[in-house]
Amino acid sequence: MKISDAILLIGGSAVTISVLLSYFVDSNFQFLTLFIGINLVQSAYTKWCPLMTFLRKRGFTD
């Protein structure tokens, strides 16, 4: 799996989980969704995401 595919998978899963948590557990989990969204916008401009470093160390390829 490529890094870009893994980032989309992890980002989408994290947003889905945080929305479910904010609905069923506590509304403060909306801040997690906000953080993920801000990180995705930042990575679109800089072409770098902190998750990329982690995934490269785990053997994912570009």
Short mmCIF file of C-alpha atoms in Angstrom, two decimals:
data_model
loop_
_atom_site.label_atom_id
_atom_site.label_comp_id
_atom_site.label_asym_id
_atom_site.label_seq_id
_atom_site.Cartn_x
_atom_site.Cartn_y
_atom_site.Cartn_z
CA MET A 1 0.00 0.00 0.00
CA LYS A 2 1.25 3.45 -0.87
CA ILE A 3 1.66 6.19 1.73
CA SER A 4 -1.01 8.38 0.13
CA ASP A 5 -3.53 5.51 0.23
CA ALA A 6 -2.69 4.78 3.86
CA ILE A 7 -3.10 8.44 4.83
CA LEU A 8 -6.53 8.56 3.20
CA LEU A 9 -7.55 5.33 4.92
CA ILE A 10 -6.33 6.41 8.36
CA GLY A 11 -7.68 9.97 7.99
CA GLY A 12 -11.10 8.80 6.87
CA SER A 13 -11.28 6.22 9.63
CA ALA A 14 -10.22 8.75 12.26
CA VAL A 15 -12.84 11.27 11.12
CA THR A 16 -15.56 8.61 11.12
CA ILE A 17 -14.60 7.39 14.59
CA SER A 18 -14.39 10.92 16.01
CA VAL A 19 -17.83 11.84 14.61
CA LEU A 20 -19.33 8.69 16.12
CA LEU A 21 -17.63 9.40 19.44
CA SER A 22 -18.91 12.98 19.46
CA TYR A 23 -22.45 11.76 18.78
CA PHE A 24 -22.57 8.82 21.19
CA VAL A 25 -20.04 9.69 23.93
CA ASP A 26 -19.21 13.39 24.31
CA SER A 27 -19.55 16.39 22.04
CA ASN A 28 -15.97 17.45 22.84
CA PHE A 29 -14.75 14.81 20.40
CA GLN A 30 -15.65 17.35 17.70
CA PHE A 31 -12.30 18.97 18.47
CA LEU A 32 -10.58 15.77 17.31
CA THR A 33 -12.47 16.03 14.02
CA LEU A 34 -11.41 19.68 13.75
CA PHE A 35 -7.77 18.78 14.41
CA ILE A 36 -7.82 16.09 11.71
CA GLY A 37 -9.38 18.51 9.23
CA ILE A 38 -6.81 21.21 9.95
CA ASN A 39 -4.00 18.68 9.55
CA LEU A 40 -5.39 17.56 6.17
CA VAL A 41 -5.58 21.17 4.95
CA GLN A 42 -2.03 21.83 6.16
CA SER A 43 -0.73 18.73 4.40
CA ALA A 44 -2.41 19.79 1.14
CA TYR A 45 -0.38 23.01 1.15
CA THR A 46 2.94 21.70 2.43
CA LYS A 47 2.82 18.22 0.82
CA TRP A 48 3.94 16.80 4.17
CA CYS A 49 1.96 15.12 6.89
CA PRO A 50 3.38 13.96 10.26
CA LEU A 51 1.87 10.55 9.57
CA MET A 52 4.14 10.20 6.52
CA THR A 53 7.25 9.94 8.68
CA PHE A 54 5.64 7.26 10.82
CA LEU A 55 4.45 5.27 7.80
CA ARG A 56 7.84 5.43 6.06
CA LYS A 57 9.50 3.95 9.15
CA ARG A 58 6.93 1.13 8.98
CA GLY A 59 7.90 0.24 5.42
CA PHE A 60 5.27 2.00 3.32
CA THR A 61 6.47 3.29 -0.04
CA ASP A 62 5.76 6.48 -1.96
#
